[in-house]
Structures are given as structure tokens and as C-alpha cells.
Amino acid sequence: MEFPERSDVDGLIDPQPLPGFAKVRYEPRTERLDDPVGAARESLDALDLDDLPAGATVAVGVGSRGIDRIDEVAAAVVDRLAERGLDPVVVPAMGSHGGATSEGQREVLAALGITEESVGAPIDARMAAAELATVSVGDADLPVYFSEAALAADAVLVVNRVKAHTNFTGPIESGLAKMTVVGLGKQRGAKAFHSTAIAEGYVETLTAALDVIERETPTVGGIALVENFEEEIGHVEAVPAGSFLDREPELLERAYDEMPTLPVDDVDLLVVDEIGKEISGAGMDTNVIGRYRVLNAPDPETPDVDLIYVRGLTEATKGNGNGIGLADLTRKRAVDQLDLKKTYANALTSGSLAKSKLPVVAPDDEFALRTALAALGGYDPETVRIVWIRNTQDLGEFRVSEAVVEDLPEAAVVTDREAVAFDAGTAGFEAATDGDSGA
């Protein structure tokens, strides 16, 4: 596909003067755990594993990206299981991620630092899933699938972060229940779940499927992780099977209290340097940007962001650009980074098609900003409200236009003021956030 060159569109929109920007450090109070890896290791003792005979195999489901020290946590869980005379095996629990292939899911784990050598256990990444049963959810029949690798074990436990989901709001969102149902459902289970959830409701579908899995599989529980504002593990807790739906709502409430968010709710333009699957399942956290863009689920009430400009993809996402469709604008450089096979595998399985649509593609930063500012209508550099972040996970440092400064909370401290211009050769930002030259 050919996109317009700068010369093709340059005369369509007049250049716009940029506002002044302030660099901001944002450090709200947050809770920290001194030894989260040790806590994860010791938490296993709270699960009922005493009835398992020596040498029993335990499938450890992992695979959510962006979790603080997940490689160390996974290794600690494996080590503690081995100490108890059990035989752990790691099973990727990530639905269709990694292009819905065994090799791709191993690649995702390796990107997280989880390999057979680092974790001290074999990895069974086969994609096959067995159909356990079919249950009714509203007006739909839901086939429930479960990883054959996990089903072959004597016991199954999952390790996952409890957090706000990127598609819906409810008493249970992303956590142990979702990883058990969707992650260990592999591609077929993830597809069946999302197809039903879009029509009948996410919580209702998750609850019905989890009931089948707890009845038909040797699932013993999970290790729940809750992160703080700094994206560090702030709480670790073992939750027995049968208690996921009872315990996760309180853990989710804690996660919401600690969740990174924008410092203001009213934003004309949000500039995002990078999106990626390790940052959020939706590429950028939908709760941060105020957009779900899914059927039968209203967008969050706050923040109110008029336009979003995404500048590129992270290296770790390996071309999976799921979430690019949440933006209004992107640039040619970002499109060049896309692996559409991986992106489409994600979109087709989840049924959340809007997240993989292409927004308007600008040739460079300067024209993207020119387009966005003109689209706001009645643009005034003195009053325009722009927030410019590296990604939706790292919100400790960012830039804001001068009109936003007076509305910043007390935890946000202005560290510097600067003018942002464009490099004449690349039309990229001269003053870009750390780690991105803007070229």
C-alpha cells in the first residue's frame, strides 16, 4: 500500500505554530513490596498441594506481557514446586498471542525472559486445546476449551496480574480467571470466549466458562500479582481454585487505586511515542486513553481525549500493532513496523476489529501534528491541551502544553519548560521523549 508523500499533501493544511511545553515528573504515593519474588515463592504454601504425590506434574500457566519481574516470579514458582517434590512444566497461557503458533508463543515467553534455561523447567507450547463442554450463556452456546498440555498435568496453576481490562468494566476483569479461561483456552478457547462475550457480556461468559474448567480440570489455584503506579509488584497473593470470583474483585479494586493514569481528564491531543503488547493487551491501556472501541461496551467516562497520535511500535511487540486503530493519526514509520499477520491474529481471535484498523497515516511528525491541530477546530496555541507520553505504562515523566500546567495535581512537578520544534531534514521532533529521537 502506498501512502501519500509529503509533497502530495503539504499544501492541503497550513503549518501550525506549536505551543510551549513543560516537562513534568509525576510521583503519586504508592505502595511497594520489598521482596515480591520471595513473596510469590512463599505464597505457594497457601495452595493445597499436599495431596499431590511426589513427582506429580504441575502446569504453570504464564504469558501476560508487561508484568514486573515476571521472569523472576515464574522461576521462583517453578523452584518452589520442585522443592516440594513436584515436577513443574511451563505452559504459555496467552490465547492467540504470538501469531497463534507454538513458535510464536515461545518467542513471546523468551521476550519476557522466560526460557527453559532461565525458569528451570520444560516449556510445553503446543497450541492444541480440548473441548471440555458446551454451556449456555444468555442466548448463546459457549464451547469451553482448555490447553491439552495443561490438561495432561496432575495439577494446574496460573500466575497473572490482576488489573483493569482493556475492553470492559466489571467485578472481575483481567486476572487469574481470565488467564485460566482465555489464556489456557489457546486460540480456539480465546476465539469462542470473545465471540460469546461480545454478545452476551464479558463477566457472564467468564463466569460460565470458569465453572466448567474448575469442574473438569485439575486446576488448584493461582498466584495473583497487583502492581503499583510505578508498574512494580506491590502485592502478591495465592488464591485457591474456587475462590477466583470471590477474591478478584477486591484485588481489582486495589489495582484500580494504584493504576497509572493521565494527570488530567480533559485532553485535546494525546501524543503517544510507542504502543506494544508488552505495554497493554490493546497496545495502549484503554483505561488511560479513555477508549475501548468494542461492541456492547461503552467507553470510559474519563479521560476525555479528543484526538490521539501514535508515533510508533515498541521493539518488544515484534510487529504486533494491535491497538493502532485506537489512534486517529499515526505516521509512515509506525506502519512500516507493523506485522499484519500477528496483528490480524490478535484482532480476529478477540473480535475487537477496531483496534487493528489503520488510522490516517501522515508522512512525518510535523505533518501529523499539523493535521491534528487543524482537526481540533479553532486551534489556539495558548489554550490547546496536549499531553505527550512515551507510552501508557510509563507515566512518571511526560510533557504537557502550557495550558495544562495549571490543572496538574500536586503530585505532578514541572521540571523544565521548553520549545518543541522539528528537524528540517526529517520533520521529526527535535525534543522527543527519552529513548526516541523522533526521526
Short mmCIF file of C-alpha atoms in Angstrom, two decimals:
data_model
loop_
_atom_site.label_atom_id
_atom_site.label_comp_id
_atom_site.label_asym_id
_atom_site.label_seq_id
_atom_site.Cartn_x
_atom_site.Cartn_y
_atom_site.Cartn_z
CA MET A 1 0.00 0.00 0.00
CA GLU A 2 1.31 3.42 -0.93
CA PHE A 3 0.67 6.36 1.35
CA PRO A 4 0.92 10.00 0.22
CA GLU A 5 4.37 11.53 0.27
CA ARG A 6 4.93 14.85 1.97
CA SER A 7 4.84 16.63 -1.38
CA ASP A 8 1.41 15.16 -2.12
CA VAL A 9 -0.26 16.61 0.98
CA ASP A 10 1.91 19.53 2.05
CA GLY A 11 -0.36 22.17 0.56
CA LEU A 12 -3.59 20.78 1.98
CA ILE A 13 -3.13 22.06 5.55
CA ASP A 14 -1.29 25.21 6.58
CA PRO A 15 1.55 24.89 9.11
CA GLN A 16 0.50 25.47 12.71
CA PRO A 17 2.51 27.20 15.47
CA LEU A 18 3.26 24.80 18.34
CA PRO A 19 2.50 25.68 21.97
CA GLY A 20 5.16 25.79 24.63
CA PHE A 21 5.69 22.55 26.55
CA ALA A 22 6.60 21.74 30.12
CA LYS A 23 8.40 18.60 31.24
CA VAL A 24 6.66 17.02 34.21
CA ARG A 25 7.57 14.43 36.81
CA TYR A 26 4.54 12.66 38.26
CA GLU A 27 5.04 10.73 41.51
CA PRO A 28 1.81 9.98 43.37
CA ARG A 29 2.11 8.00 46.60
CA THR A 30 2.21 4.27 46.00
CA GLU A 31 2.74 1.04 47.93
CA ARG A 32 5.83 -1.11 47.41
CA LEU A 33 6.64 -4.70 48.28
CA ASP A 34 10.21 -5.24 49.48
CA ASP A 35 10.64 -8.76 48.09
CA PRO A 36 7.90 -9.57 45.57
CA VAL A 37 9.77 -12.56 44.15
CA GLY A 38 10.21 -14.09 47.59
CA ALA A 39 6.57 -13.37 48.35
CA ALA A 40 5.49 -15.17 45.18
CA ARG A 41 7.62 -18.16 46.14
CA GLU A 42 6.26 -18.40 49.66
CA SER A 43 2.67 -17.78 48.59
CA LEU A 44 2.58 -21.25 47.04
CA ASP A 45 2.40 -22.72 50.52
CA ALA A 46 -1.12 -21.31 50.81
CA LEU A 47 -2.35 -23.54 47.98
CA ASP A 48 -3.49 -27.09 48.67
CA LEU A 49 -0.73 -29.16 47.06
CA ASP A 50 -0.23 -31.69 49.86
CA ASP A 51 -2.39 -34.33 48.19
CA LEU A 52 -0.19 -34.41 45.10
CA PRO A 53 2.21 -37.37 45.08
CA ALA A 54 5.96 -36.89 44.66
CA GLY A 55 6.82 -36.34 41.02
CA ALA A 56 3.34 -35.10 40.09
CA THR A 57 3.40 -32.73 37.14
CA VAL A 58 2.20 -29.17 37.71
CA ALA A 59 1.41 -26.98 34.69
CA VAL A 60 2.33 -23.35 35.42
CA GLY A 61 0.40 -21.00 33.13
CA VAL A 62 2.20 -17.74 32.34
CA GLY A 63 2.36 -15.35 29.42
CA SER A 64 0.85 -11.93 30.12
CA ARG A 65 3.25 -9.25 28.97
CA GLY A 66 4.37 -6.14 30.78
CA ILE A 67 4.33 -7.69 34.26
CA ASP A 68 7.10 -6.51 36.56
CA ARG A 69 9.80 -9.19 37.06
CA ILE A 70 7.58 -11.93 35.63
CA ASP A 71 10.61 -13.99 34.63
CA GLU A 72 11.88 -13.99 38.22
CA VAL A 73 8.43 -14.73 39.61
CA ALA A 74 7.94 -17.65 37.20
CA ALA A 75 11.36 -19.07 38.10
CA ALA A 76 10.61 -18.73 41.83
CA VAL A 77 7.29 -20.56 41.48
CA VAL A 78 8.93 -23.35 39.49
CA ASP A 79 11.76 -23.63 42.03
CA ARG A 80 9.36 -23.82 44.97
CA LEU A 81 7.29 -26.52 43.27
CA ALA A 82 10.44 -28.54 42.63
CA GLU A 83 11.48 -28.14 46.27
CA ARG A 84 8.17 -29.72 47.24
CA GLY A 85 9.00 -32.78 45.14
CA LEU A 86 6.76 -31.85 42.22
CA ASP A 87 7.56 -31.72 38.51
CA PRO A 88 6.68 -28.28 37.06
CA VAL A 89 6.17 -27.56 33.35
CA VAL A 90 5.56 -24.08 31.96
CA VAL A 91 2.56 -23.72 29.62
CA PRO A 92 2.06 -20.47 27.67
CA ALA A 93 -1.33 -19.09 28.72
CA MET A 94 -1.88 -16.36 26.17
CA GLY A 95 -4.71 -17.41 23.86
CA SER A 96 -3.79 -16.46 20.31
CA HIS A 97 -0.79 -14.26 21.03
CA GLY A 98 2.46 -14.93 19.25
CA GLY A 99 0.63 -15.31 15.96
CA ALA A 100 -1.30 -18.29 17.40
CA THR A 101 1.68 -20.62 16.81
CA SER A 102 3.82 -22.68 19.18
CA GLU A 103 6.97 -20.97 17.94
CA GLY A 104 5.39 -17.55 18.34
CA GLN A 105 4.34 -18.25 21.92
CA ARG A 106 7.82 -19.48 22.80
CA GLU A 107 9.12 -16.26 21.26
CA VAL A 108 6.78 -14.20 23.43
CA LEU A 109 7.95 -16.03 26.57
CA ALA A 110 11.58 -15.54 25.56
CA ALA A 111 10.93 -11.82 25.15
CA LEU A 112 9.69 -11.87 28.76
CA GLY A 113 12.94 -13.55 29.83
CA ILE A 114 11.23 -16.92 30.27
CA THR A 115 13.12 -19.78 28.65
CA GLU A 116 13.61 -23.38 29.73
CA GLU A 117 17.09 -22.43 30.94
CA SER A 118 16.06 -19.32 32.87
CA VAL A 119 12.99 -20.82 34.53
CA GLY A 120 14.46 -24.26 35.19
CA ALA A 121 11.59 -26.26 33.67
CA PRO A 122 10.45 -27.50 30.27
CA ILE A 123 8.05 -25.37 28.23
CA ASP A 124 5.14 -27.14 26.53
CA ALA A 125 3.94 -24.64 23.95
CA ARG A 126 1.65 -26.85 21.87
CA MET A 127 -1.44 -24.97 20.69
CA ALA A 128 -3.89 -27.88 20.85
CA ALA A 129 -6.91 -27.40 23.13
CA ALA A 130 -9.51 -29.95 24.19
CA GLU A 131 -13.21 -29.07 24.28
CA LEU A 132 -14.45 -29.70 27.81
CA ALA A 133 -18.16 -28.95 27.44
CA THR A 134 -20.67 -26.54 25.99
CA VAL A 135 -22.60 -24.22 28.29
CA SER A 136 -25.36 -21.69 27.71
CA VAL A 137 -24.61 -18.03 28.23
CA GLY A 138 -27.70 -15.94 27.63
CA ASP A 139 -28.90 -16.82 24.14
CA ALA A 140 -25.56 -18.34 23.07
CA ASP A 141 -23.91 -21.74 23.41
CA LEU A 142 -20.30 -21.44 24.56
CA PRO A 143 -17.83 -24.27 23.87
CA VAL A 144 -15.17 -24.27 26.58
CA TYR A 145 -11.63 -25.23 25.56
CA PHE A 146 -8.56 -25.94 27.68
CA SER A 147 -4.91 -26.44 26.79
CA GLU A 148 -4.08 -30.11 26.18
CA ALA A 149 -0.66 -29.52 27.71
CA ALA A 150 -2.22 -28.24 30.93
CA LEU A 151 -4.93 -30.87 30.92
CA ALA A 152 -2.30 -33.62 30.79
CA ALA A 153 -0.75 -32.41 34.07
CA ASP A 154 -1.73 -33.59 37.54
CA ALA A 155 -2.34 -30.00 38.66
CA VAL A 156 -2.62 -26.57 37.05
CA LEU A 157 -1.91 -23.13 38.46
CA VAL A 158 -1.70 -19.75 36.77
CA VAL A 159 0.43 -16.71 37.51
CA ASN A 160 -1.03 -13.40 36.43
CA ARG A 161 -1.51 -9.76 37.24
CA VAL A 162 -4.94 -8.55 38.36
CA LYS A 163 -5.71 -5.30 36.57
CA ALA A 164 -8.29 -3.32 34.67
CA HIS A 165 -9.28 -4.95 31.40
CA THR A 166 -8.92 -3.10 28.12
CA ASN A 167 -12.37 -3.99 26.75
CA PHE A 168 -14.85 -3.85 29.61
CA THR A 169 -15.54 -2.89 33.23
CA GLY A 170 -16.89 -5.33 35.83
CA PRO A 171 -16.26 -7.00 39.20
CA ILE A 172 -13.71 -9.28 37.54
CA GLU A 173 -11.62 -8.10 34.64
CA SER A 174 -8.07 -9.16 33.77
CA GLY A 175 -6.54 -11.64 36.22
CA LEU A 176 -6.50 -15.28 37.25
CA ALA A 177 -9.98 -16.10 35.95
CA LYS A 178 -9.31 -14.58 32.54
CA MET A 179 -5.93 -16.30 32.16
CA THR A 180 -7.50 -19.64 33.09
CA VAL A 181 -10.37 -19.29 30.63
CA VAL A 182 -8.85 -17.31 27.76
CA GLY A 183 -5.11 -17.82 28.15
CA LEU A 184 -5.24 -21.58 28.68
CA GLY A 185 -8.05 -21.86 26.15
CA LYS A 186 -5.43 -21.27 23.45
CA GLN A 187 -6.62 -19.78 20.16
CA ARG A 188 -9.86 -21.78 19.94
CA GLY A 189 -10.83 -21.02 23.52
CA ALA A 190 -9.97 -17.35 23.20
CA LYS A 191 -11.98 -17.06 19.99
CA ALA A 192 -15.01 -18.85 21.48
CA PHE A 193 -14.87 -16.70 24.60
CA HIS A 194 -14.62 -13.36 22.81
CA SER A 195 -17.33 -14.22 20.28
CA THR A 196 -19.76 -15.01 23.09
CA ALA A 197 -18.62 -12.20 25.40
CA ILE A 198 -19.20 -9.50 22.79
CA ALA A 199 -22.85 -10.55 22.51
CA GLU A 200 -23.65 -11.78 26.00
CA GLY A 201 -21.27 -9.91 28.31
CA TYR A 202 -17.69 -10.50 29.40
CA VAL A 203 -18.31 -11.22 33.08
CA GLU A 204 -21.20 -13.60 32.35
CA THR A 205 -19.12 -15.51 29.79
CA LEU A 206 -16.05 -15.63 32.01
CA THR A 207 -18.06 -16.91 34.96
CA ALA A 208 -19.76 -19.67 32.97
CA ALA A 209 -16.52 -20.90 31.38
CA LEU A 210 -14.57 -20.83 34.63
CA ASP A 211 -17.19 -23.00 36.31
CA VAL A 212 -16.66 -25.69 33.66
CA ILE A 213 -12.87 -25.51 33.91
CA GLU A 214 -12.84 -25.76 37.69
CA ARG A 215 -15.10 -28.80 37.47
CA GLU A 216 -13.34 -30.60 34.61
CA THR A 217 -9.63 -29.84 35.11
CA PRO A 218 -7.08 -30.26 37.93
CA THR A 219 -6.77 -26.51 38.49
CA VAL A 220 -5.53 -25.84 42.04
CA GLY A 221 -5.30 -22.06 42.07
CA GLY A 222 -3.21 -19.10 41.03
CA ILE A 223 -0.68 -16.51 42.12
CA ALA A 224 -2.21 -13.04 41.83
CA LEU A 225 0.06 -10.03 41.34
CA VAL A 226 -1.07 -6.43 41.78
CA GLU A 227 1.17 -3.63 40.54
CA ASN A 228 1.53 -0.08 41.82
CA PHE A 229 1.66 3.22 39.93
CA GLU A 230 5.32 2.63 39.08
CA GLU A 231 4.39 -0.71 37.45
CA GLU A 232 6.17 -2.59 40.24
CA ILE A 233 4.66 -5.57 42.05
CA GLY A 234 3.02 -4.15 45.15
CA HIS A 235 1.04 -7.18 46.32
CA VAL A 236 1.27 -10.95 45.90
CA GLU A 237 -1.41 -13.42 46.94
CA ALA A 238 -2.17 -17.10 46.37
CA VAL A 239 -5.82 -17.70 45.51
CA PRO A 240 -7.19 -21.28 45.63
CA ALA A 241 -9.30 -22.64 42.79
CA GLY A 242 -12.94 -21.99 43.52
CA SER A 243 -12.12 -18.60 45.04
CA PHE A 244 -11.14 -16.59 41.94
CA LEU A 245 -14.54 -14.95 41.57
CA ASP A 246 -14.73 -14.16 45.29
CA ARG A 247 -11.25 -12.73 45.72
CA GLU A 248 -10.52 -10.95 42.46
CA PRO A 249 -12.99 -8.05 42.91
CA GLU A 250 -11.09 -6.79 45.97
CA LEU A 251 -7.74 -7.26 44.27
CA LEU A 252 -9.11 -5.42 41.22
CA GLU A 253 -10.22 -2.51 43.39
CA ARG A 254 -6.68 -2.28 44.74
CA ALA A 255 -5.31 -2.38 41.20
CA TYR A 256 -7.60 0.49 40.16
CA ASP A 257 -6.41 2.57 43.12
CA GLU A 258 -2.79 2.08 42.02
CA MET A 259 -3.32 2.18 38.24
CA PRO A 260 -1.26 4.68 36.22
CA THR A 261 -3.49 7.33 34.71
CA LEU A 262 -3.11 10.67 32.97
CA PRO A 263 -2.80 13.58 35.41
CA VAL A 264 -5.73 15.45 33.81
CA ASP A 265 -9.04 14.30 32.33
CA ASP A 266 -9.62 16.91 29.60
CA VAL A 267 -7.15 16.46 26.72
CA ASP A 268 -7.36 17.86 23.18
CA LEU A 269 -4.49 15.81 21.79
CA LEU A 270 -2.63 12.85 23.29
CA VAL A 271 0.72 12.08 21.65
CA VAL A 272 1.96 8.53 22.31
CA ASP A 273 5.51 7.65 21.29
CA GLU A 274 5.02 3.88 21.27
CA ILE A 275 2.44 1.13 21.61
CA GLY A 276 3.04 -2.59 22.16
CA LYS A 277 1.60 -5.80 23.54
CA GLU A 278 4.00 -5.75 26.49
CA ILE A 279 2.56 -2.37 27.45
CA SER A 280 -1.09 -3.44 27.19
CA GLY A 281 -3.13 -6.14 25.53
CA ALA A 282 -4.63 -3.33 23.46
CA GLY A 283 -1.24 -1.80 22.61
CA MET A 284 -2.01 1.15 24.84
CA ASP A 285 -4.06 0.96 28.01
CA THR A 286 -7.63 1.79 27.07
CA ASN A 287 -8.33 2.97 30.61
CA VAL A 288 -5.55 5.54 30.25
CA ILE A 289 -6.70 6.85 26.86
CA GLY A 290 -10.45 6.60 27.54
CA ARG A 291 -11.27 4.36 24.56
CA TYR A 292 -12.39 0.71 24.48
CA ARG A 293 -13.86 0.70 20.96
CA VAL A 294 -15.68 -2.63 21.37
CA LEU A 295 -19.27 -3.59 20.67
CA ASN A 296 -21.75 -3.53 23.56
CA ALA A 297 -19.29 -1.83 25.95
CA PRO A 298 -19.37 1.95 26.44
CA ASP A 299 -16.09 3.82 26.56
CA PRO A 300 -14.87 5.01 29.97
CA GLU A 301 -16.30 8.36 31.05
CA THR A 302 -12.83 9.73 31.77
CA PRO A 303 -10.42 10.78 30.50
CA ASP A 304 -11.97 12.76 27.65
CA VAL A 305 -9.35 12.68 24.87
CA ASP A 306 -10.36 14.25 21.55
CA LEU A 307 -7.52 13.01 19.31
CA ILE A 308 -4.68 10.50 19.66
CA TYR A 309 -1.48 10.44 17.62
CA VAL A 310 0.65 7.26 17.83
CA ARG A 311 4.22 7.60 16.61
CA GLY A 312 5.46 4.00 16.58
CA LEU A 313 5.66 0.45 17.94
CA THR A 314 7.95 -0.95 20.61
CA GLU A 315 10.68 -3.40 19.69
CA ALA A 316 9.32 -5.99 22.11
CA THR A 317 5.91 -6.15 20.40
CA LYS A 318 7.58 -7.77 17.38
CA GLY A 319 5.31 -6.04 14.90
CA ASN A 320 2.01 -6.79 16.67
CA GLY A 321 0.32 -3.44 16.21
CA ASN A 322 -2.96 -4.32 17.90
CA GLY A 323 -4.23 -1.00 19.24
CA ILE A 324 -3.08 1.14 16.31
CA GLY A 325 -6.76 1.53 15.45
CA LEU A 326 -7.40 3.31 18.73
CA ALA A 327 -5.44 6.25 17.33
CA ASP A 328 -6.74 8.93 14.98
CA LEU A 329 -3.34 9.53 13.43
CA THR A 330 -0.09 7.67 13.01
CA ARG A 331 2.96 8.11 10.81
CA LYS A 332 4.53 6.11 7.99
CA ARG A 333 7.35 4.93 10.24
CA ALA A 334 4.86 3.19 12.54
CA VAL A 335 3.11 1.46 9.63
CA ASP A 336 6.46 0.18 8.40
CA GLN A 337 6.90 -1.57 11.78
CA LEU A 338 3.62 -3.49 11.53
CA ASP A 339 3.48 -7.27 11.17
CA LEU A 340 -0.07 -7.67 9.90
CA LYS A 341 -0.06 -11.45 10.34
CA LYS A 342 0.45 -11.07 14.10
CA THR A 343 -1.83 -8.05 14.32
CA TYR A 344 -4.67 -9.79 12.50
CA ALA A 345 -4.29 -12.99 14.52
CA ASN A 346 -4.94 -10.87 17.60
CA ALA A 347 -7.88 -8.99 16.07
CA LEU A 348 -9.61 -11.99 14.52
CA THR A 349 -9.40 -14.02 17.71
CA SER A 350 -10.59 -11.25 20.02
CA GLY A 351 -13.29 -9.98 17.67
CA SER A 352 -12.18 -6.46 18.58
CA LEU A 353 -11.64 -5.41 14.97
CA ALA A 354 -11.45 -1.66 15.52
CA LYS A 355 -8.12 -1.98 17.33
CA SER A 356 -6.38 -3.20 14.18
CA LYS A 357 -7.75 -0.63 11.74
CA LEU A 358 -5.29 1.82 10.24
CA PRO A 359 -5.77 5.46 11.24
CA VAL A 360 -4.81 8.32 8.93
CA VAL A 361 -1.12 7.86 8.08
CA ALA A 362 1.00 11.03 7.99
CA PRO A 363 4.39 11.12 6.28
CA ASP A 364 6.14 12.52 9.36
CA ASP A 365 5.73 14.13 12.80
CA GLU A 366 5.40 17.67 11.56
CA PHE A 367 2.53 16.92 9.20
CA ALA A 368 0.84 14.66 11.78
CA LEU A 369 0.84 17.49 14.33
CA ARG A 370 -0.27 19.97 11.71
CA THR A 371 -3.18 17.70 10.80
CA ALA A 372 -4.19 17.04 14.40
CA LEU A 373 -4.14 20.68 15.44
CA ALA A 374 -6.18 21.71 12.42
CA ALA A 375 -8.70 18.95 13.12
CA LEU A 376 -9.31 20.26 16.63
CA GLY A 377 -11.07 23.30 15.17
CA GLY A 378 -10.41 26.84 16.36
CA TYR A 379 -6.84 25.92 17.31
CA ASP A 380 -5.09 28.33 19.68
CA PRO A 381 -1.54 27.51 20.85
CA GLU A 382 -2.22 29.39 24.09
CA THR A 383 -5.18 27.23 25.11
CA VAL A 384 -4.64 23.87 23.39
CA ARG A 385 -4.38 20.95 25.85
CA ILE A 386 -1.73 18.45 24.71
CA VAL A 387 -0.30 15.59 26.76
CA TRP A 388 2.74 13.84 25.27
CA ILE A 389 3.74 10.49 26.79
CA ARG A 390 6.24 7.76 25.98
CA ASN A 391 3.61 5.04 26.41
CA THR A 392 0.60 4.36 28.62
CA GLN A 393 2.67 2.35 31.09
CA ASP A 394 5.42 4.87 31.84
CA LEU A 395 3.55 7.89 33.18
CA GLY A 396 6.15 9.06 35.67
CA GLU A 397 7.58 11.58 33.19
CA PHE A 398 5.86 13.29 30.28
CA ARG A 399 5.27 16.63 28.58
CA VAL A 400 2.22 18.89 28.58
CA SER A 401 1.35 22.07 26.74
CA GLU A 402 1.38 25.23 28.85
CA ALA A 403 -2.43 25.33 29.07
CA VAL A 404 -2.39 22.05 31.04
CA VAL A 405 0.18 23.09 33.65
CA GLU A 406 -2.20 24.93 35.98
CA ASP A 407 -4.50 21.86 36.17
CA LEU A 408 -1.80 19.37 37.21
CA PRO A 409 -2.29 17.62 40.56
CA GLU A 410 0.07 18.25 43.47
CA ALA A 411 1.95 15.02 42.76
CA ALA A 412 3.00 16.40 39.35
CA VAL A 413 6.03 18.70 39.44
CA VAL A 414 7.14 20.81 36.48
CA THR A 415 10.87 20.23 35.99
CA ASP A 416 11.55 22.30 32.89
CA ARG A 417 9.94 24.36 30.14
CA GLU A 418 10.97 24.04 26.52
CA ALA A 419 10.08 24.86 22.97
CA VAL A 420 9.46 21.91 20.68
CA ALA A 421 10.49 22.27 17.06
CA PHE A 422 11.04 19.98 14.08
CA ASP A 423 14.24 18.82 12.49
CA ALA A 424 14.36 20.28 9.00
CA GLY A 425 15.73 17.08 7.49
CA THR A 426 13.36 14.54 8.99
CA ALA A 427 10.34 16.62 10.05
CA GLY A 428 10.63 14.72 13.34
CA PHE A 429 10.51 16.24 16.82
CA GLU A 430 13.83 17.74 17.95
CA ALA A 431 12.78 17.46 21.60
CA ALA A 432 11.45 13.92 21.84
CA THR A 433 10.89 11.85 24.98
CA ASP A 434 13.75 9.76 26.29
CA GLY A 435 14.62 6.83 24.07
CA ASP A 436 13.06 8.19 20.86
CA SER A 437 14.84 10.65 18.63
CA GLY A 438 11.65 11.41 16.76
CA ALA A 439 13.33 10.88 13.43
#
